[in-house]
JSON list of C-alpha atoms in Angstrom, two decimals:
[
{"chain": "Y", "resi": 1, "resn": "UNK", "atom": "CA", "xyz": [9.86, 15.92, -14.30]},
{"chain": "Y", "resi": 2, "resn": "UNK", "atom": "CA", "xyz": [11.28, 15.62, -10.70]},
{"chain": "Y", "resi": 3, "resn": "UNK", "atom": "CA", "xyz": [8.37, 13.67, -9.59]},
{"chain": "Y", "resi": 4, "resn": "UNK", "atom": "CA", "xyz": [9.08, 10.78, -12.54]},
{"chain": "Y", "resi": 5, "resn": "UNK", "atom": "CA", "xyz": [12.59, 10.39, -11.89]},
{"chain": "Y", "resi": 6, "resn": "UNK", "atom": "CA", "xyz": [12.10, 10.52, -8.13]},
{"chain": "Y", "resi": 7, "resn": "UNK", "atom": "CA", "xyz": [9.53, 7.48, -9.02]},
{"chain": "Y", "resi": 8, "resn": "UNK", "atom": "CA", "xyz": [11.98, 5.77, -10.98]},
{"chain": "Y", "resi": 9, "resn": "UNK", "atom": "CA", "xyz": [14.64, 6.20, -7.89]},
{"chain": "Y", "resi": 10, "resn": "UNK", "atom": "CA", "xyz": [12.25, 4.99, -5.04]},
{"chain": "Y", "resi": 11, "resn": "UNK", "atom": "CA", "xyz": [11.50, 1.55, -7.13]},
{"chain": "Y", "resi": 12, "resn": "UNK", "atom": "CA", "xyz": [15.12, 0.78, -7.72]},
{"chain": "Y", "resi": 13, "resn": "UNK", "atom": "CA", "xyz": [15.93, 1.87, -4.24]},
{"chain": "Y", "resi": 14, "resn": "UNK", "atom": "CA", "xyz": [16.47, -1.47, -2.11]},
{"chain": "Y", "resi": 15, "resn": "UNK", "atom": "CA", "xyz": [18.20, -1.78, 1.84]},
{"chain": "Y", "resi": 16, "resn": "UNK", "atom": "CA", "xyz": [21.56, -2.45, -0.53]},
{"chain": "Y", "resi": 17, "resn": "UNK", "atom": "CA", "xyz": [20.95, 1.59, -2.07]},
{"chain": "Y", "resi": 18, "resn": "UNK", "atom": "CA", "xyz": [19.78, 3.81, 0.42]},
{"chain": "Y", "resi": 19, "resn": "UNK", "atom": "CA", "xyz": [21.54, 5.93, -1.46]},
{"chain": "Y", "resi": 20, "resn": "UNK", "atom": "CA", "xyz": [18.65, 6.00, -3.78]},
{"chain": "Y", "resi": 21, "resn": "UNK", "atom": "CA", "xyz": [16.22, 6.16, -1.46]},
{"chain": "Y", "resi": 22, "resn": "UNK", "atom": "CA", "xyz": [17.83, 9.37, -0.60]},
{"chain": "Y", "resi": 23, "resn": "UNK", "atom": "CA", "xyz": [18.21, 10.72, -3.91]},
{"chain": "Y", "resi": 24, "resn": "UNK", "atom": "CA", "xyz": [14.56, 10.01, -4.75]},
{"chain": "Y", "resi": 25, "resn": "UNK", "atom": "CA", "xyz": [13.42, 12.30, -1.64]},
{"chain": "Y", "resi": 26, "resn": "UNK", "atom": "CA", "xyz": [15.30, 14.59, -3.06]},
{"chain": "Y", "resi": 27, "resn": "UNK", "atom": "CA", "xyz": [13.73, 14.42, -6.16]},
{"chain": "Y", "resi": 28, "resn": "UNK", "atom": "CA", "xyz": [10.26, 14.20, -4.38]},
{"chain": "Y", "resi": 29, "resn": "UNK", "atom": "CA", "xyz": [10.62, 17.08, -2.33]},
{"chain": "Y", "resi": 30, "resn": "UNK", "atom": "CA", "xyz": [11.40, 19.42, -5.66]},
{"chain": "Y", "resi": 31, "resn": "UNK", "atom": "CA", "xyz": [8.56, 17.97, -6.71]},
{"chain": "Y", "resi": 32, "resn": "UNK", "atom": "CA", "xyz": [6.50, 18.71, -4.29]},
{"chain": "Y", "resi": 33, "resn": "UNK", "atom": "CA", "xyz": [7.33, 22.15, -3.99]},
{"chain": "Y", "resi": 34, "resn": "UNK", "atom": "CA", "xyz": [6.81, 22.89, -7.42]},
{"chain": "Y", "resi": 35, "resn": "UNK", "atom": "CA", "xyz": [3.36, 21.68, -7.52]},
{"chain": "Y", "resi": 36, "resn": "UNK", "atom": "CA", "xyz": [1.91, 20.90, -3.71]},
{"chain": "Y", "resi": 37, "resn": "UNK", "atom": "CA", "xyz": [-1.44, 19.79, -4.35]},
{"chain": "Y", "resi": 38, "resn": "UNK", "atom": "CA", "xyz": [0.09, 16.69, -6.36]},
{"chain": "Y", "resi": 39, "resn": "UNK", "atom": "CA", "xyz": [-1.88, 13.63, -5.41]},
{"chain": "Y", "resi": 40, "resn": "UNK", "atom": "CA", "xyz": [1.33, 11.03, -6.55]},
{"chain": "Y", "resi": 41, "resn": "UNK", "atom": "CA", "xyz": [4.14, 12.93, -5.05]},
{"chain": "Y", "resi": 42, "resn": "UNK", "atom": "CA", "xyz": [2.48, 13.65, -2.13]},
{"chain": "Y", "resi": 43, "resn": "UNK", "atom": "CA", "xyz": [2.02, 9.11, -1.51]},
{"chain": "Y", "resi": 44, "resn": "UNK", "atom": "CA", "xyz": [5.76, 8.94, -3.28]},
{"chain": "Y", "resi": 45, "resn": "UNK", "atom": "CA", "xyz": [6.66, 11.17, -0.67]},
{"chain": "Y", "resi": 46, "resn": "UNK", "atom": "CA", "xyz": [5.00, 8.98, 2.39]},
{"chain": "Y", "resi": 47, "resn": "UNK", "atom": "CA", "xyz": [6.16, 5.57, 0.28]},
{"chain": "Y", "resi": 48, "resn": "UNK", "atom": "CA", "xyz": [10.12, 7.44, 0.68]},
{"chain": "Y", "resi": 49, "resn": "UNK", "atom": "CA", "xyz": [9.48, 8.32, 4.36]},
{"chain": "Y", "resi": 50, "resn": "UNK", "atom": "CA", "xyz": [7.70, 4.82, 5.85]},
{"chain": "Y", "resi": 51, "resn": "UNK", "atom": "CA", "xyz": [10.69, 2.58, 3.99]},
{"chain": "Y", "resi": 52, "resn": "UNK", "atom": "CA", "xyz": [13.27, 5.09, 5.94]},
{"chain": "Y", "resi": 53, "resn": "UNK", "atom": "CA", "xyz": [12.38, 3.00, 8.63]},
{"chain": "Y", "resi": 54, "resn": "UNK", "atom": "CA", "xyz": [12.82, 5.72, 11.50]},
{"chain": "Y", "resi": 55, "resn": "UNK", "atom": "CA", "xyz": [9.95, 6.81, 13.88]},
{"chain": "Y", "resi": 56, "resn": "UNK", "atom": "CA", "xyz": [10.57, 10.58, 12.47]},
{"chain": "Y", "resi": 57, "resn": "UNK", "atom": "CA", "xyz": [10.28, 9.39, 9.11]},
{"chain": "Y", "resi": 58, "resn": "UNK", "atom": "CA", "xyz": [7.08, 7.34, 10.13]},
{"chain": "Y", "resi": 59, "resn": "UNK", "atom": "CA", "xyz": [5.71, 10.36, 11.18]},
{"chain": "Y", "resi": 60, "resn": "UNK", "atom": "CA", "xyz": [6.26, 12.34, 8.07]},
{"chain": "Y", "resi": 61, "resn": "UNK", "atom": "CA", "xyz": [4.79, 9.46, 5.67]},
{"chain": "Y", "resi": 62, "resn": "UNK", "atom": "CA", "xyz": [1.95, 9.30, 7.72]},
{"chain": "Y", "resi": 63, "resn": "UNK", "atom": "CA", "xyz": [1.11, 13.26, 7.11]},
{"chain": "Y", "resi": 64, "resn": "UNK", "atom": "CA", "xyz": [1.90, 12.96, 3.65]},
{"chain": "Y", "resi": 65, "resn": "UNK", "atom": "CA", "xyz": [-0.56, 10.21, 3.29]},
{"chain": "Y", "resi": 66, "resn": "UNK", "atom": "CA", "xyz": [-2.76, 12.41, 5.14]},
{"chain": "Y", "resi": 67, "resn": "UNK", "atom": "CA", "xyz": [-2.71, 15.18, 2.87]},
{"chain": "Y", "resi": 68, "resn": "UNK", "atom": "CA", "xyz": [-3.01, 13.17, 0.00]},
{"chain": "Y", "resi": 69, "resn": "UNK", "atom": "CA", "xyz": [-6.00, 11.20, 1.39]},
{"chain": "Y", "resi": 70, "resn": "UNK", "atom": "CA", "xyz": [-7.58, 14.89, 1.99]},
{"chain": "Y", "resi": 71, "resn": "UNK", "atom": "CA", "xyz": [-6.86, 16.05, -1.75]},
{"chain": "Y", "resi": 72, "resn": "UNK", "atom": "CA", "xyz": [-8.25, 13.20, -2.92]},
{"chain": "Y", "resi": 73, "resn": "UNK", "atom": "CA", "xyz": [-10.71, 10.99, -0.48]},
{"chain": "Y", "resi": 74, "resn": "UNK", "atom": "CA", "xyz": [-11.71, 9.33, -3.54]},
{"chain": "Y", "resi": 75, "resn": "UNK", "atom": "CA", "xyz": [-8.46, 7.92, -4.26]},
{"chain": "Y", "resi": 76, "resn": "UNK", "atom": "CA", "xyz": [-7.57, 4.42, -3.07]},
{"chain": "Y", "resi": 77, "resn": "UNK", "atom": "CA", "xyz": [-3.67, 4.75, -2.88]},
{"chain": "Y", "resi": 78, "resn": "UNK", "atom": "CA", "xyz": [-3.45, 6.78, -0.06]},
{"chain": "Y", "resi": 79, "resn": "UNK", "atom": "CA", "xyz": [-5.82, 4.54, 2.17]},
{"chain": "Y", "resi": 80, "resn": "UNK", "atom": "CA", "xyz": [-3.84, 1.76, 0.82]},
{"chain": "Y", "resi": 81, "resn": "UNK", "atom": "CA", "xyz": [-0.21, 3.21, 1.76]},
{"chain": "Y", "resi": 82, "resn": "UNK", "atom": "CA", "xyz": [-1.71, 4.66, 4.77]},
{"chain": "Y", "resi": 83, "resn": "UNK", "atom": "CA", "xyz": [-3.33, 1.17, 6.22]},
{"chain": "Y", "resi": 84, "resn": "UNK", "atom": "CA", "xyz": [0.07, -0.26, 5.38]},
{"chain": "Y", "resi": 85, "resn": "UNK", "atom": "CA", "xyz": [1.97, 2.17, 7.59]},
{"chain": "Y", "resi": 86, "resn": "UNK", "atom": "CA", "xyz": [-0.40, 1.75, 10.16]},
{"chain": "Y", "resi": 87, "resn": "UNK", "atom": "CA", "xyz": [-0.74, -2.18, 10.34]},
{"chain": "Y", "resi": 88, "resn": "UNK", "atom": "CA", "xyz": [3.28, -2.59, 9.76]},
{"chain": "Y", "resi": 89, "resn": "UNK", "atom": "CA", "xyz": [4.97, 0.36, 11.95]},
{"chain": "Y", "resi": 90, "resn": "UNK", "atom": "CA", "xyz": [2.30, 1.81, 13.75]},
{"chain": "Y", "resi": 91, "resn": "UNK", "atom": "CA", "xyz": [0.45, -1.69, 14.87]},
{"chain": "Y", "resi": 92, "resn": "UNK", "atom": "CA", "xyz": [-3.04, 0.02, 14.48]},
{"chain": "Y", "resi": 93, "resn": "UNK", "atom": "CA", "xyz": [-4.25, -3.29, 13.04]},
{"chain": "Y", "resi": 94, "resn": "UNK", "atom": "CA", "xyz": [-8.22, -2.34, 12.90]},
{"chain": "Y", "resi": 95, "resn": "UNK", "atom": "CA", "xyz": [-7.47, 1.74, 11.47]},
{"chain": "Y", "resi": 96, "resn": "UNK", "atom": "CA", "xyz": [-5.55, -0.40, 9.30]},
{"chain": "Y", "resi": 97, "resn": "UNK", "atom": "CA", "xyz": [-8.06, -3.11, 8.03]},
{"chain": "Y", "resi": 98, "resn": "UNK", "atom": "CA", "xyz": [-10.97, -0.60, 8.35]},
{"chain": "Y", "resi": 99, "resn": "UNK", "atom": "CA", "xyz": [-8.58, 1.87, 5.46]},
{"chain": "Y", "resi": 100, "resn": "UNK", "atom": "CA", "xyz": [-7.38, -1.14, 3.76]},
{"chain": "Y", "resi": 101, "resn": "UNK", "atom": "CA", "xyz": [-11.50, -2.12, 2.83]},
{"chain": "Y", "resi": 102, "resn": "UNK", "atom": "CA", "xyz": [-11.92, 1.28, 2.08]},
{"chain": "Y", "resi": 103, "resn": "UNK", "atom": "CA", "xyz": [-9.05, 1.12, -0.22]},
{"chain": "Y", "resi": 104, "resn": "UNK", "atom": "CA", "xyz": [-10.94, -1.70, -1.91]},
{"chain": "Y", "resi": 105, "resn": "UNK", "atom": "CA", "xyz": [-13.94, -0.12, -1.68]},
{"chain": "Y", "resi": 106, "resn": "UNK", "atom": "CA", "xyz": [-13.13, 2.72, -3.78]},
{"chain": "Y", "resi": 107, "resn": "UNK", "atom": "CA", "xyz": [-10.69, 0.97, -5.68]},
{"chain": "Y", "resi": 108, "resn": "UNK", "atom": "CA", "xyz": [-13.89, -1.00, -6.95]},
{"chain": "Y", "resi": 109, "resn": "UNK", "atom": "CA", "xyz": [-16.02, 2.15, -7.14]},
{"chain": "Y", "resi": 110, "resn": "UNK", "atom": "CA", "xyz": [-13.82, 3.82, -9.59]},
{"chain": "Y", "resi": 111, "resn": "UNK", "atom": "CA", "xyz": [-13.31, 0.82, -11.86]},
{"chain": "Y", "resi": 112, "resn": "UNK", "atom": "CA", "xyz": [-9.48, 1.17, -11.45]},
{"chain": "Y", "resi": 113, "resn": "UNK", "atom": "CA", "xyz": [-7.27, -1.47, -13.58]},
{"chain": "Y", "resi": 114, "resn": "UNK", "atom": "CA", "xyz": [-6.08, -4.37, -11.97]},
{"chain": "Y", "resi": 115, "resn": "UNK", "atom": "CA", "xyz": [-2.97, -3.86, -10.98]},
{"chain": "Y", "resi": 116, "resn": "UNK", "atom": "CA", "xyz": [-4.25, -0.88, -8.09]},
{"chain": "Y", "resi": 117, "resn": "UNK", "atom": "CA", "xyz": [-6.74, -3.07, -7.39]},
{"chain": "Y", "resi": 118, "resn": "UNK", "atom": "CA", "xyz": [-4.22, -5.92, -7.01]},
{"chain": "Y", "resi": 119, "resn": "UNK", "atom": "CA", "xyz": [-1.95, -4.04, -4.64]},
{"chain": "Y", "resi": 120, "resn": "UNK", "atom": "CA", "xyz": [-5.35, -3.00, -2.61]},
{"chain": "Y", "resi": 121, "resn": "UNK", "atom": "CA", "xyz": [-6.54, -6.54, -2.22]},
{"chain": "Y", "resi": 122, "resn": "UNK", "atom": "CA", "xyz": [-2.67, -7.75, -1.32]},
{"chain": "Y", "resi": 123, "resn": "UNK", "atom": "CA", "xyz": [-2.31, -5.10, 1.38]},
{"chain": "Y", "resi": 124, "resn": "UNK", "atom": "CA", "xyz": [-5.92, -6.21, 3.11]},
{"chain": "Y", "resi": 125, "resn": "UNK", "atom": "CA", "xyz": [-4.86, -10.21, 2.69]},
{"chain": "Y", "resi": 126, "resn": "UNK", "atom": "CA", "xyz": [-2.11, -9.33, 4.44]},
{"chain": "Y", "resi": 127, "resn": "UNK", "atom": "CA", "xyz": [-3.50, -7.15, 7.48]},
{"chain": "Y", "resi": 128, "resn": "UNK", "atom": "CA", "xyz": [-5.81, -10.12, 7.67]},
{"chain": "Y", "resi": 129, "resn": "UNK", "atom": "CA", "xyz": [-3.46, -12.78, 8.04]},
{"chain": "Y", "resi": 130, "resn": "UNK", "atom": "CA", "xyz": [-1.59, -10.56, 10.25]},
{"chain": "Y", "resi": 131, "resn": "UNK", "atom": "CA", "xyz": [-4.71, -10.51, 12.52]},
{"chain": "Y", "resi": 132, "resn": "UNK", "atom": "CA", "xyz": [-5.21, -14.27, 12.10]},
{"chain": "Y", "resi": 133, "resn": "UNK", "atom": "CA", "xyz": [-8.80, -13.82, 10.59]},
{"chain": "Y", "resi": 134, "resn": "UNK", "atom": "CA", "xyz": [-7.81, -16.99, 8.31]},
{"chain": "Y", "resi": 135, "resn": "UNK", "atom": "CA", "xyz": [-11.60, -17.14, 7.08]},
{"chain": "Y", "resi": 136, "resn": "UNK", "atom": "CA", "xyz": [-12.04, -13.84, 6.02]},
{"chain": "Y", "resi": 137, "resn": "UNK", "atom": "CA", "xyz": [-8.14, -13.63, 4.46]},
{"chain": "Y", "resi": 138, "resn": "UNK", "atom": "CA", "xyz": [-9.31, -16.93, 2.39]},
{"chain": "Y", "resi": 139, "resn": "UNK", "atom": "CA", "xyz": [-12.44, -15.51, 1.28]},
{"chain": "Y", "resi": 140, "resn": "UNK", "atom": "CA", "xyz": [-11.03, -12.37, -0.08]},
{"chain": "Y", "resi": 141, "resn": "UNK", "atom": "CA", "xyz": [-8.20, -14.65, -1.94]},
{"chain": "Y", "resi": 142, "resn": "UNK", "atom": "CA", "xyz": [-11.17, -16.23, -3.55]},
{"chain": "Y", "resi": 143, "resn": "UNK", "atom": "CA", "xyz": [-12.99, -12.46, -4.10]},
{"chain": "Y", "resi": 144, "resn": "UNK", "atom": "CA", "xyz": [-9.19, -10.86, -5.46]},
{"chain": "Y", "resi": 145, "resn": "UNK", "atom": "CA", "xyz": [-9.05, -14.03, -8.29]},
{"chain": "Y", "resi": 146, "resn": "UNK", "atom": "CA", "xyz": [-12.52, -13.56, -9.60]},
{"chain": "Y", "resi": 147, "resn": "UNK", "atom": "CA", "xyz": [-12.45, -9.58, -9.52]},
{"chain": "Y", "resi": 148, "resn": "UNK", "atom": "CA", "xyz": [-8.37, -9.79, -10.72]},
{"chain": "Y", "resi": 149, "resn": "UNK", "atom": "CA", "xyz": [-8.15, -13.13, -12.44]},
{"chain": "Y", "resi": 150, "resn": "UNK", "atom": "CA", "xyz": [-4.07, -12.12, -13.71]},
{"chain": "Y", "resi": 151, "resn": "UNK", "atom": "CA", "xyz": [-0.61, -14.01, -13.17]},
{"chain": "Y", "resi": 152, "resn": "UNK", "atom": "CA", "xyz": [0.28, -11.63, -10.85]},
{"chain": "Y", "resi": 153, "resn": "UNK", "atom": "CA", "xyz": [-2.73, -11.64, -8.61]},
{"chain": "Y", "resi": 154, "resn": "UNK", "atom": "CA", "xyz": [-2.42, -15.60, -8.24]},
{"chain": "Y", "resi": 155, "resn": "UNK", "atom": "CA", "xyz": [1.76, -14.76, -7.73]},
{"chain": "Y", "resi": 156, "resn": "UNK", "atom": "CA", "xyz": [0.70, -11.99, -4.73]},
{"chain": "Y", "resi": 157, "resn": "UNK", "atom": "CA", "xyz": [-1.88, -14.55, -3.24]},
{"chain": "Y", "resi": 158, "resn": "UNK", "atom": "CA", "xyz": [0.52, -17.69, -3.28]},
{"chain": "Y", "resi": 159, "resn": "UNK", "atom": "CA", "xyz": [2.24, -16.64, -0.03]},
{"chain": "Y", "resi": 160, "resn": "UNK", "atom": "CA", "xyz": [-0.57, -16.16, 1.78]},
{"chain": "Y", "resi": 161, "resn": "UNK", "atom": "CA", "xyz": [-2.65, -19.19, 0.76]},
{"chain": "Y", "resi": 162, "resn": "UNK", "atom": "CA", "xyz": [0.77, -21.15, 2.18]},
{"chain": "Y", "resi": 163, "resn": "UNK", "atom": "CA", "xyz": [0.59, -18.59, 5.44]},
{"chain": "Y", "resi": 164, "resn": "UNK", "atom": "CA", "xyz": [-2.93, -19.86, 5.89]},
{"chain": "Y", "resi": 165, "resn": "UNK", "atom": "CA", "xyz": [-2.13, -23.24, 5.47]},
{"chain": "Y", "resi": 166, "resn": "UNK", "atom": "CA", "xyz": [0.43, -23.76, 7.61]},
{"chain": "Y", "resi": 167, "resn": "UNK", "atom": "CA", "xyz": [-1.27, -21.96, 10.53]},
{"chain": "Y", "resi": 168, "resn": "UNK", "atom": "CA", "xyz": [-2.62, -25.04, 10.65]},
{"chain": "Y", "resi": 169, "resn": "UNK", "atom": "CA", "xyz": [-6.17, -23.05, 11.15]},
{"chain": "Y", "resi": 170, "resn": "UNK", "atom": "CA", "xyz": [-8.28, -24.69, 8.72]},
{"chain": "Y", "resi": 171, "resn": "UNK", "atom": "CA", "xyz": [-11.19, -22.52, 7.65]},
{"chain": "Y", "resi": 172, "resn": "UNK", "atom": "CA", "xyz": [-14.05, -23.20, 5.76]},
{"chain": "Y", "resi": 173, "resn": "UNK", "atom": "CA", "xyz": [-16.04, -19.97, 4.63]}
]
């Protein structure tokens, strides 16, 4: 299936192989036009376009998270990709918090496994830190363990415990 290998491309695809990037639009777009009212190609498809890193491309991820957020509004990836795009290359910090709690939100709501719910709690630590709200970031390091208490979650929250730190802004919730 296009979409799967076009998957496969996009997480092997680094700034050292564009190349791969490129291939795994390509991929994405058959995809896509096989079957248009696919949830996953249509965030692989705004994933491909945000990490092309152009204000065109920008554009495009942003309608394909778009679409898939209206497919599927209760489906936390594209609010997570989406608040991403917005916090990152857009610098809409509060559209971005207010989609990255939504993210969580449903995320939560639909009992997803961890590792969504992982990637939804790393995405709002980091729009928070971004927007210096130390206190809250801290508190929702604390919420992530107990809700995701995994290797990886205390791996994605090590950063920005040191972030917080260092800022020499210390909080007490």
């Amino acid at each position: 299936e296009y979409r799967d290998r076009a998957s496969d491309l996009y997480v092997f695809s680094d700034d050292s192989r564009p190349a791969l990037l490129r291939e795994a639009l390509i991929k994405a777009r058959k995809s896509i036009l096989l079957d248009p009212r696919n949830y996953e190609t249509l965030v692989l498809l705004g994933d491909i376009y945000a990490d092309l890193d152009d204000p065109k491309s920008t554009a495009q991820a942003l309608r394909y998270y778009d679409q898939a957020i209206a497919l599927r509004p209760e489906s936390p990836d594209g609010y997570d990709a989406k608040a991403g795009l917005l916090m990152y290359w857009l610098h809409q910090p509060d559209e971005a918090e207010r989609l990255a709690r939504k993210a969580i939100a449903l995320s939560v709501r639909t009992g997803e496994e961890y590792e969504p719910l992982e990637f939804c709690y790393s995405t709002l630590i980091g729009i928070l830190i971004g927007r210096k709200k130390y206190a809250q970031a801290r508190w929702l390091i604390r919420r992530a363990l107990r809700d995701c208490p995994s290797e990886s979650m205390r791996d994605m929250v090590e950063q920005p415990l040191k972030e917080i730190e260092s800022s020499g802004k210390r909080t007490h919730s």
